[in-house]
XYZ file of C-alpha atoms in Angstrom:
694
model
C 74.772 -58.286 -53.939
C 72.989 -55.565 -51.934
C 69.378 -55.065 -52.477
C 68.411 -51.904 -54.300
C 65.323 -49.996 -53.260
C 62.744 -49.014 -55.723
C 61.929 -45.400 -56.431
C 58.601 -45.707 -54.670
C 60.228 -46.830 -51.421
C 62.693 -43.981 -51.417
C 59.929 -41.453 -51.953
C 58.031 -42.841 -48.973
C 61.113 -42.551 -46.772
C 61.750 -38.950 -47.845
C 58.182 -37.958 -47.097
C 58.295 -39.569 -43.677
C 61.554 -37.835 -42.807
C 60.346 -34.385 -43.812
C 57.075 -34.820 -41.923
C 58.930 -35.895 -38.784
C 61.293 -32.944 -38.792
C 58.702 -30.277 -39.514
C 55.806 -31.305 -37.247
C 55.864 -30.597 -33.512
C 54.761 -32.795 -30.699
C 52.859 -30.996 -27.877
C 52.477 -32.503 -24.472
C 49.397 -31.457 -22.462
C 48.432 -32.882 -19.072
C 50.953 -35.734 -19.382
C 49.332 -36.937 -22.597
C 51.008 -36.888 -26.004
C 48.804 -35.336 -28.699
C 49.727 -35.914 -32.313
C 48.344 -33.506 -34.876
C 48.759 -34.653 -38.506
C 52.040 -36.449 -37.550
C 53.205 -39.832 -38.772
C 55.587 -41.097 -36.090
C 58.790 -42.930 -37.113
C 57.631 -45.968 -35.156
C 54.835 -46.317 -37.657
C 57.251 -46.513 -40.602
C 57.519 -49.763 -42.589
C 59.708 -52.344 -40.819
C 61.136 -53.905 -43.958
C 64.921 -54.004 -44.489
C 66.064 -50.993 -46.423
C 69.326 -50.640 -48.394
C 71.458 -47.740 -47.408
C 71.927 -45.283 -50.239
C 75.440 -44.382 -51.221
C 76.803 -40.899 -50.643
C 73.900 -39.766 -48.410
C 75.612 -39.555 -45.024
C 73.566 -36.563 -43.690
C 70.273 -38.174 -44.433
C 71.521 -41.522 -43.173
C 72.596 -39.940 -39.899
C 69.264 -38.340 -39.483
C 67.417 -41.539 -40.064
C 69.683 -43.523 -37.772
C 69.230 -40.986 -34.994
C 65.472 -41.089 -35.311
C 65.285 -44.833 -35.496
C 67.832 -45.450 -32.760
C 66.469 -42.982 -30.158
C 62.716 -42.895 -30.509
C 60.706 -40.425 -28.422
C 59.077 -42.150 -25.413
C 55.318 -42.327 -25.754
C 52.696 -42.652 -23.055
C 50.385 -45.581 -22.855
C 47.465 -43.682 -24.347
C 47.280 -41.324 -27.251
C 44.544 -38.792 -27.935
C 43.938 -38.034 -31.556
C 41.478 -35.075 -31.719
C 38.957 -34.837 -34.462
C 39.745 -32.463 -37.320
C 36.854 -30.153 -36.314
C 38.016 -29.621 -32.704
C 41.134 -27.644 -32.001
C 43.403 -28.713 -29.152
C 42.791 -26.973 -25.825
C 45.368 -24.466 -24.792
C 46.530 -24.408 -21.211
C 45.003 -21.458 -19.317
C 46.879 -19.996 -16.398
C 43.843 -18.053 -15.012
C 40.143 -18.867 -14.798
C 37.775 -16.697 -16.761
C 36.056 -14.195 -14.507
C 32.314 -14.026 -14.654
C 31.222 -10.741 -16.139
C 29.186 -8.670 -13.716
C 25.698 -8.012 -14.986
C 24.706 -4.362 -15.110
C 21.692 -3.270 -13.098
C 18.719 -2.027 -15.076
C 16.806 1.142 -14.236
C 13.462 2.108 -15.759
C 12.949 5.859 -15.998
C 10.193 5.844 -18.597
C 7.911 7.720 -16.182
C 10.581 10.180 -15.015
C 11.094 13.531 -16.719
C 14.281 14.614 -14.920
C 17.613 14.094 -16.687
C 19.538 14.263 -13.425
C 18.243 10.817 -12.474
C 19.582 9.342 -15.715
C 22.979 11.014 -15.282
C 23.417 9.756 -11.738
C 22.336 6.232 -12.719
C 25.008 6.184 -15.412
C 27.640 6.937 -12.785
C 26.673 3.661 -11.108
C 26.924 1.857 -14.468
C 23.183 1.268 -14.656
C 21.611 0.640 -18.014
C 18.289 2.121 -19.044
C 15.591 -0.442 -19.819
C 11.925 -0.323 -20.749
C 9.031 -1.075 -18.449
C 8.676 -4.587 -19.836
C 12.410 -5.200 -19.444
C 14.333 -6.766 -16.589
C 14.882 -3.767 -14.315
C 16.169 -3.633 -10.766
C 14.999 -0.073 -10.035
C 11.806 1.606 -11.210
C 11.919 5.407 -10.857
C 8.689 7.287 -11.449
C 7.389 10.780 -10.777
C 3.913 9.480 -9.937
C 2.389 7.306 -7.267
C 3.075 3.630 -7.742
C 0.051 1.726 -9.008
C -1.267 -1.481 -7.516
C -0.664 -3.359 -10.779
C 2.991 -2.318 -10.741
C 3.391 -3.453 -7.158
C 1.779 -6.844 -7.754
C 4.058 -7.569 -10.720
C 7.299 -6.724 -8.898
C 9.855 -9.433 -8.200
C 11.592 -9.750 -4.856
C 14.854 -8.322 -6.214
C 13.265 -5.163 -7.640
C 12.835 -1.750 -6.000
C 10.563 1.218 -6.612
C 11.033 4.811 -5.459
C 7.609 5.200 -3.784
C 5.836 3.548 -0.870
C 2.209 2.513 -1.342
C 0.183 4.672 1.031
C 2.598 7.609 1.343
C -0.256 9.865 0.224
C -1.380 9.780 3.870
C 1.037 12.638 4.501
C 1.628 13.914 0.953
C -1.984 14.974 0.396
C -2.727 18.134 2.338
C -6.125 16.959 3.574
C -4.872 13.540 4.714
C -1.859 15.123 6.388
C -4.159 17.454 8.323
C -6.426 14.601 9.422
C -3.577 12.414 10.598
C -1.901 15.219 12.524
C -5.211 16.353 14.038
C -5.867 12.788 15.158
C -2.510 12.605 16.890
C -3.003 16.102 18.324
C -6.105 14.949 20.181
C -4.079 12.211 21.840
C -0.939 14.276 22.522
C -1.860 17.981 22.599
C 1.594 19.238 23.605
C 3.847 16.868 21.683
C 2.056 17.133 18.318
C 1.628 20.909 18.186
C 3.948 20.885 15.185
C 1.601 22.416 12.600
C -0.759 25.394 12.457
C -4.422 24.892 13.299
C -5.928 23.199 10.237
C -9.426 22.345 9.000
C -10.505 20.171 6.097
C -13.499 21.816 4.476
C -16.371 21.095 4.147
C -16.076 18.275 6.699
C -14.827 20.619 9.451
C -17.006 23.599 8.565
C -18.817 23.647 11.915
C -15.568 23.542 13.872
C -14.103 26.253 11.671
C -17.109 28.543 12.198
C -16.893 28.081 15.958
C -13.219 28.999 15.875
C -13.923 32.092 13.777
C -16.538 33.320 16.270
C -14.156 32.968 19.215
C -10.926 34.145 17.560
C -11.065 37.547 15.971
C -8.521 39.227 13.689
C -6.956 35.990 12.523
C -5.424 35.489 9.096
C -6.112 32.296 7.168
C -4.389 30.627 4.259
C -6.375 28.238 2.055
C -4.938 25.543 -0.198
C -6.416 22.921 -2.543
C -6.420 19.305 -1.407
C -3.941 18.061 -3.997
C -2.402 21.238 -5.427
C 1.299 21.886 -5.933
C 3.693 24.729 -6.834
C 1.502 27.282 -5.065
C -1.468 26.851 -7.403
C -4.818 27.860 -5.915
C -3.378 29.255 -2.649
C -4.762 32.500 -1.257
C -4.446 34.455 2.008
C -7.366 36.300 3.571
C -8.320 38.041 6.775
C -12.032 37.841 6.081
C -13.518 34.408 6.900
C -16.463 35.172 4.610
C -14.108 34.805 1.648
C -13.783 31.124 2.530
C -16.722 29.175 1.151
C -17.578 26.420 3.636
C -18.669 23.957 0.939
C -15.497 24.117 -1.176
C -12.906 21.353 -1.000
C -10.123 23.277 0.718
C -7.570 22.930 3.463
C -7.739 26.001 5.682
C -4.905 26.889 8.061
C -4.220 29.648 10.524
C -1.584 31.813 8.879
C 1.702 32.165 10.800
C 1.745 35.946 10.842
C 5.062 36.297 12.690
C 7.654 34.160 10.873
C 11.412 34.251 11.351
C 12.964 36.712 8.892
C 16.390 36.978 7.298
C 17.180 40.314 5.688
C 13.489 41.241 6.197
C 12.345 38.422 3.888
C 10.148 35.478 4.753
C 11.603 32.047 3.908
C 11.116 28.337 4.477
C 13.301 25.220 4.282
C 13.006 22.436 1.735
C 14.415 19.531 3.747
C 15.086 16.407 1.668
C 14.300 13.245 3.593
C 14.849 9.655 2.469
C 12.852 6.786 3.951
C 14.736 3.569 3.204
C 12.384 1.264 5.094
C 8.988 1.432 6.773
C 9.074 -1.909 8.585
C 11.135 -1.082 10.595
C 11.049 2.674 10.073
C 14.373 4.204 9.005
C 14.634 7.923 8.189
C 17.608 9.864 6.772
C 17.903 13.617 6.261
C 20.193 15.112 3.635
C 22.656 17.503 5.225
C 22.058 20.185 2.630
C 18.914 21.498 1.021
C 17.238 24.653 -0.191
C 16.064 27.808 1.526
C 13.386 29.550 -0.536
C 12.778 33.261 0.033
C 9.948 35.598 -0.834
C 10.898 38.432 -3.161
C 9.223 41.360 -1.343
C 10.094 42.399 2.239
C 7.601 40.964 4.687
C 4.866 42.880 6.480
C 2.102 41.426 8.620
C -0.972 40.701 6.505
C -3.640 43.345 6.165
C -6.669 43.789 3.964
C -4.481 45.661 1.470
C -1.437 43.355 1.170
C -2.995 39.942 1.821
C -3.239 39.302 -1.921
C 0.461 39.935 -2.533
C 1.744 36.408 -3.169
C 5.371 37.580 -3.589
C 5.329 38.684 0.034
C 3.461 35.861 1.790
C 4.316 32.798 -0.301
C 7.792 31.285 -0.603
C 7.139 28.832 -3.445
C 9.913 28.940 -6.037
C 7.406 28.362 -8.860
C 5.732 31.671 -7.908
C 8.658 33.877 -6.960
C 10.805 33.012 -9.980
C 8.349 35.049 -12.069
C 8.882 38.113 -9.907
C 11.011 40.970 -11.215
C 12.711 41.140 -7.801
C 13.960 37.550 -7.931
C 17.734 37.466 -7.275
C 20.005 34.589 -8.301
C 22.849 34.613 -5.823
C 24.142 31.885 -3.536
C 24.667 34.200 -0.535
C 22.051 36.944 -0.897
C 19.664 35.532 -3.487
C 16.079 34.377 -3.358
C 17.188 30.736 -3.287
C 20.076 29.637 -1.116
C 21.574 26.482 0.283
C 20.712 25.386 3.789
C 24.406 25.328 4.598
C 24.506 29.052 3.819
C 21.624 29.677 6.240
C 23.339 27.569 8.884
C 26.446 29.703 8.546
C 24.330 32.847 8.924
C 22.669 31.449 12.059
C 26.030 30.585 13.601
C 27.366 34.055 12.890
C 24.350 35.560 14.652
C 24.782 33.235 17.662
C 21.679 31.086 17.274
C 21.588 27.543 18.707
C 21.946 25.604 15.493
C 21.836 22.142 17.097
C 18.570 22.896 18.886
C 16.960 24.279 15.726
C 17.775 21.196 13.689
C 16.915 18.899 16.567
C 13.412 20.403 16.586
C 13.170 20.102 12.793
C 14.132 16.422 12.983
C 11.489 15.938 15.661
C 8.818 17.451 13.400
C 9.816 15.167 10.511
C 9.736 12.044 12.677
C 6.330 12.846 14.179
C 4.886 13.572 10.758
C 5.952 10.157 9.465
C 4.772 8.454 12.652
C 1.269 9.808 12.071
C 1.093 7.764 8.847
C 3.125 4.806 10.090
C 0.213 2.321 10.579
C -1.032 2.818 7.021
C 2.470 2.608 5.569
C 3.283 -0.619 7.364
C -0.070 -2.231 6.598
C 0.122 -1.387 2.888
C 3.719 -2.548 2.634
C 3.043 -5.890 4.303
C 0.000 -6.410 2.122
C 1.779 -5.603 -1.153
C 5.100 -7.326 -0.382
C 4.407 -10.354 1.829
C 7.392 -12.353 0.525
C 9.957 -9.559 0.268
C 12.331 -10.614 3.032
C 15.690 -9.357 1.701
C 15.753 -5.638 2.209
C 13.058 -3.099 1.515
C 11.204 -3.161 -1.785
C 10.584 0.604 -1.627
C 12.304 3.828 -0.760
C 11.182 7.410 -1.105
C 12.648 10.901 -1.330
C 10.323 13.379 0.378
C 10.482 17.149 0.403
C 9.429 18.596 3.779
C 8.528 22.301 3.783
C 9.444 23.678 7.225
C 8.662 27.206 8.410
C 10.259 28.863 11.472
C 8.279 31.373 13.515
C 9.795 34.347 15.302
C 10.657 32.071 18.270
C 12.468 29.604 15.954
C 9.785 26.987 16.470
C 9.455 24.793 13.344
C 6.073 24.101 11.717
C 5.355 21.546 9.036
C 3.549 23.165 6.104
C 3.327 20.279 3.646
C 5.134 17.183 2.401
C 5.993 16.794 -1.292
C 5.521 13.329 -2.738
C 7.753 13.944 -5.772
C 9.916 17.018 -5.142
C 11.153 18.806 -8.221
C 14.571 17.740 -9.519
C 14.849 20.497 -12.089
C 18.441 21.748 -12.365
C 18.042 25.130 -14.040
C 20.814 26.679 -11.930
C 24.188 25.614 -10.589
C 22.836 25.666 -7.043
C 20.028 23.248 -7.922
C 22.409 21.045 -9.858
C 24.856 20.796 -6.966
C 22.199 19.966 -4.377
C 20.034 17.597 -6.397
C 22.798 15.659 -8.106
C 24.422 14.984 -4.756
C 21.064 13.983 -3.257
C 20.250 11.431 -5.960
C 23.808 10.102 -6.112
C 23.911 9.458 -2.355
C 20.407 7.996 -2.451
C 21.404 5.407 -5.052
C 24.513 4.671 -3.023
C 22.656 3.975 0.226
C 20.405 1.412 -1.450
C 21.841 -2.076 -1.129
C 21.087 -3.677 -4.500
C 23.616 -6.449 -3.860
C 21.490 -7.829 -1.019
C 18.771 -8.749 -3.513
C 20.602 -11.075 -5.865
C 18.439 -11.849 -8.866
C 19.331 -15.511 -9.169
C 18.920 -16.228 -5.462
C 15.631 -14.379 -5.281
C 14.197 -16.346 -8.208
C 15.271 -19.613 -6.596
C 13.684 -18.532 -3.320
C 10.405 -17.750 -5.072
C 10.407 -21.160 -6.762
C 11.040 -22.829 -3.432
C 8.114 -20.979 -1.874
C 5.846 -22.029 -4.714
C 6.837 -25.675 -4.308
C 6.269 -25.563 -0.561
C 2.900 -23.914 -1.015
C 1.810 -26.449 -3.628
C 2.938 -29.517 -1.720
C 2.104 -28.069 1.724
C 5.439 -28.985 3.188
C 5.261 -26.259 5.817
C 2.311 -25.037 7.797
C 1.405 -21.359 7.748
C 2.773 -20.723 11.238
C 6.045 -22.432 10.392
C 6.319 -20.410 7.170
C 5.705 -17.149 9.059
C 8.362 -18.081 11.597
C 10.823 -18.831 8.825
C 10.111 -15.486 7.151
C 10.611 -13.596 10.410
C 13.943 -15.306 10.960
C 15.079 -14.467 7.435
C 14.059 -10.830 7.881
C 15.855 -10.482 11.213
C 19.019 -11.997 9.741
C 19.079 -9.529 6.852
C 18.189 -6.443 8.871
C 21.517 -6.118 10.627
C 23.518 -6.521 7.441
C 21.371 -3.915 5.692
C 21.775 -1.478 8.554
C 25.534 -1.931 8.500
C 25.579 -1.315 4.757
C 23.582 1.901 5.125
C 25.901 3.176 7.848
C 28.936 2.495 5.661
C 27.430 4.183 2.572
C 25.608 7.005 4.328
C 27.264 9.733 2.245
C 25.924 13.205 3.091
C 22.916 11.799 4.929
C 22.403 11.675 8.662
C 20.108 9.165 10.296
C 17.488 10.733 12.527
C 15.456 7.590 13.262
C 16.246 5.223 14.849
C 18.845 7.117 16.838
C 20.418 6.046 20.135
C 18.974 7.981 23.028
C 15.973 9.372 21.134
C 14.165 6.284 19.881
C 12.528 5.509 23.217
C 10.642 8.793 23.372
C 8.797 7.939 20.148
C 7.822 4.418 21.217
C 4.633 5.562 22.947
C 3.591 7.505 19.851
C 4.017 4.411 17.709
C 2.083 2.217 20.136
C -0.772 4.677 20.462
C -0.813 5.287 16.716
C -1.161 1.564 16.026
C -3.882 1.167 18.651
C -5.890 3.999 17.093
C -6.333 1.956 13.941
C -7.523 -1.000 15.957
C -9.852 0.800 18.409
C -11.789 3.280 16.349
C -15.222 4.584 17.241
C -16.839 2.219 14.752
C -14.975 -0.813 16.113
C -15.952 0.099 19.689
C -19.591 0.464 18.640
C -19.493 -2.929 16.922
C -18.007 -4.562 19.995
C -20.641 -2.991 22.237
C -23.450 -4.110 19.922
C -22.073 -7.637 19.798
C -21.838 -7.713 23.588
C -25.442 -6.604 23.950
C -26.633 -9.214 21.486
C -24.792 -11.932 23.353
C -26.397 -10.821 26.616
C -29.855 -10.790 25.019
C -29.367 -14.300 23.662
C -28.247 -15.538 27.067
C -31.258 -13.881 28.713
C -33.646 -15.488 26.225
C -32.050 -18.860 26.819
C -32.501 -18.440 30.563
C -36.168 -17.479 30.136
C -36.738 -20.420 27.823
C -35.031 -22.705 30.288
C -37.185 -21.434 33.145
C -40.352 -21.805 31.069
C -39.515 -25.357 30.114
C -38.785 -26.238 33.717
C -42.064 -24.652 34.787
C -44.134 -26.584 32.264
C -42.364 -29.850 32.941
C -44.874 -32.653 33.449
C -47.840 -30.852 31.857
C -49.745 -32.502 28.980
C -48.759 -31.689 25.477
C -52.230 -30.376 24.506
C -52.973 -26.730 25.019
C -55.176 -26.542 28.101
C -56.221 -22.966 28.617
C -58.305 -23.821 31.633
C -55.255 -24.559 33.753
C -53.611 -21.221 33.062
C -53.973 -18.302 35.466
C -56.407 -15.534 34.681
C -54.968 -12.367 33.151
C -56.354 -9.087 31.792
C -56.148 -10.538 28.293
C -57.882 -13.779 29.191
C -60.958 -12.832 27.196
C -58.913 -12.394 24.052
C -57.705 -15.196 21.889
C -54.336 -16.457 23.080
C -51.556 -17.414 20.736
C -49.711 -20.674 20.843
C -46.566 -20.785 22.912
C -44.595 -21.950 19.851
C -45.585 -20.715 16.386
C -45.960 -23.168 13.598
C -42.828 -21.852 11.782
C -39.809 -21.201 13.958
C -36.957 -18.985 12.923
C -33.562 -20.685 12.481
C -32.193 -18.880 15.526
C -35.118 -20.093 17.654
C -34.577 -23.637 16.450
C -30.941 -23.343 17.449
C -31.950 -22.153 20.900
C -34.252 -25.145 21.276
C -31.519 -27.551 20.290
C -28.890 -25.974 22.529
C -31.044 -26.138 25.648
C -29.959 -29.140 27.675
C -33.139 -30.658 29.166
C -34.157 -34.143 30.242
C -35.500 -36.491 27.613
C -39.071 -36.129 28.761
C -39.032 -32.367 28.437
C -37.495 -32.517 24.969
C -40.130 -34.954 23.842
C -42.858 -32.797 25.325
C -41.822 -29.598 23.508
C -40.339 -31.086 20.351
C -41.809 -29.762 17.093
C -41.774 -31.698 13.862
C -41.191 -28.986 11.250
C -41.246 -31.382 8.308
C -44.970 -32.145 8.831
C -47.706 -29.579 8.159
C -49.325 -28.118 11.242
C -52.947 -27.278 11.826
C -53.909 -23.682 11.226
C -55.778 -22.209 14.150
C -58.792 -20.189 13.125
C -58.213 -17.648 15.853
C -54.640 -17.031 14.760
C -55.606 -16.661 11.122
C -58.340 -14.195 12.024
C -55.918 -12.077 14.033
C -53.339 -12.162 11.235
C -55.855 -10.973 8.608
C -57.017 -8.140 10.845
C -53.426 -7.034 11.388
C -52.692 -7.057 7.673
C -55.746 -4.975 6.942
C -54.818 -2.472 9.611
C -51.298 -2.177 8.262
C -52.603 -1.669 4.740
C -54.906 1.082 5.941
C -52.073 2.832 7.813
C -49.731 2.709 4.816
C -52.322 4.168 2.498
C -53.201 6.814 5.004
C -49.713 8.312 4.789
C -50.240 9.234 1.151
C -47.090 7.448 -0.076
C -48.951 5.551 -2.787
C -50.479 8.716 -4.225
C -47.100 10.444 -4.142
C -45.461 7.627 -6.097
C -48.279 7.730 -8.623
C -47.740 11.453 -9.171
C -44.008 10.878 -9.694
C -44.710 8.533 -12.567
C -46.931 11.111 -14.220
C -50.601 11.702 -14.664
C -50.689 9.870 -18.005
C -49.237 6.639 -16.616
C -51.276 3.500 -16.949
C -52.519 2.735 -13.449
C -54.848 0.035 -12.307
C -57.576 1.398 -10.015
C -60.229 -0.889 -8.624
C -63.682 0.270 -7.820
C -63.901 2.755 -5.000
C -66.659 0.718 -3.393
C -64.483 -2.354 -2.897
C -65.814 -3.989 0.278
C -64.123 -6.952 1.892
C -65.931 -9.210 4.329
C -64.070 -11.975 6.186
C -65.787 -14.899 7.871
C -63.791 -17.382 9.918
C -65.336 -20.163 11.997
C -68.821 -18.690 11.992
C -67.410 -15.394 13.243
C -68.297 -12.397 11.042
C -65.892 -9.471 11.151
C -67.104 -5.930 10.764
C -67.156 -4.519 7.266
C -63.924 -2.736 6.336
C -64.027 -0.054 3.654
C -60.584 0.469 2.101
C -59.261 3.486 0.279
C -58.725 3.152 -3.493
C -55.895 0.745 -4.283
C -53.119 2.167 -6.492
C -50.506 0.115 -8.305
C -47.302 1.159 -10.001
C -47.466 1.479 -13.825
C -47.447 -2.079 -15.200
C -48.401 -3.770 -18.379
C -52.109 -4.722 -18.439
C -51.219 -8.422 -18.729
C -48.982 -8.159 -15.663
C -51.775 -6.452 -13.738
C -54.205 -9.212 -14.696
C -51.741 -11.918 -13.703
C -51.018 -10.333 -10.337
C -54.711 -9.868 -9.646
C -55.334 -13.547 -10.373
C -52.531 -14.666 -8.062
C -53.717 -12.467 -5.224
C -57.300 -13.591 -5.687
C -56.286 -17.279 -5.557
C -54.164 -16.641 -2.509
C -56.933 -14.976 -0.543
C -59.878 -16.978 -1.799
C -59.981 -19.122 1.352
C -59.849 -16.103 3.627
C -61.650 -13.271 1.921
C -64.893 -13.072 -0.018
C -64.770 -10.581 -2.879
């Protein structure tokens, strides 16, 4: 009789069958993963009766039980909280971090627009920025807080050429060394320091016109032109220049060039000039200055900030009061001027101007960024104002530290947007990887703390790292040069500036003050050597004589009747003690002239008498000049002053020798409290009680 299954067993079998058919088995990395599956092999192994009339279900069960799915040796059953990993065909790419730019101290929107084109994000000053763009000079605090992967758009020390007075001093200094090569600017004086030189020039050169500018002015503020030197006050802080009365004219108007220059590095020096710029014209046809028209700023000044207020200002790209340099170049070519020579001379003026400030730039940069080995930490956009005379000779007028990036016209927008865009492109931000730079700084800190490397070895390592990165940076700049052209260093022209750089560096080392110090030190060394020789000769001469002072054995002299001083005073100066110790003498001589300074020495009556007389004479001379009375009058007639009796007579007696009576002038003291006067009088009286009888 076949066994009949209970209802509970049949329900279990049905549940197992449905679960097996519906659930999937996923194979990942040659491992079978079961998710909420009860495998048929885990079914009960008891004998089950076959139900009648259920062929489809029976076939399904027989197929499952007869051909089980092969299983690997190990099974991974994930936890319910963790989902199974899905196979990934590609690795996830690391998202590139956007560079941060801080423009909190910049008022020009064009900088923000160009930074957005490079996918830079704007951050605050306290944020993690890679570029700090400011319209002002960079402060020392900002420089000291900078990381090695950060950049700033100003060099510390660039004011050496951006301030009008410092520019004049640097160029005048180089002019004295190279009179022909550095005649790239009009004759300039910094008043009031150069007032005497200016007055001498005025007396020798008649009928000259002068232009005066403030030390730190901008946009033409405070500038005036005069033909009368008496209008120039010699004690005002001004920069006075000889006015270029015969400039090069286009359409009868005076103009100058605003040449945009980018300095990407100062150690070594690398200079780029933007191929296009601005030509700024005066708004009134030019005439040579006279007493009547010298005050007409619209004729003699080319500043845009001045001429834009003129009613004659014309906005036109070809004939207007502000044009592109490319337009002027086209005009010069059409009139058969040597364009290459003109711009070659302009480049020469720019290079020499920067060379005049090169020692200060390099020194400040090395001081502020000693560990910045991967690229330059600074760059700068400078605006050079260049004027051509009637012979097409360029003159440097001034250098703008932060040229205006205002885009109030399409011409300004085209020039300045392209300038800033190409400037951001030539800077190699990828060379200063943030993560690598932070690791390098940590490594330096560890080496400095544990002294793993000596200073010389560390300097050698830094130089090697700098030289390795220089070539890659130069290649990057050449590949991303944009509309710039490199003017320094340039093959074939770099050698001619080498002597200027060498002489410029030596000027900072061999100044007049340093030469005077060296000469003084040399004289002191010679005096010390001479004194040592005299002391040596004296000790050799007195060798073998008794230690006591025997005046009878000494030769007679005109001063033999006077009291002689001891050869060695009782209290030697430290330098004299050093001289005694350094003298190499035999043991007997050293013992003969040795002085025991720790023991008190006998006071000679003759010496003390001479000292007191000298003090009294000095006191009499000082009071005879009237200085004491003058000081008393300064403090006022009502001041409390101690005045001893006018008949104060001092009589000194030493060793039965009575000195002549000395009558002193009234003694005046500075206004003091009566108790202080009494205390001082007591101290002085106790000090002199053994020498003087009141």
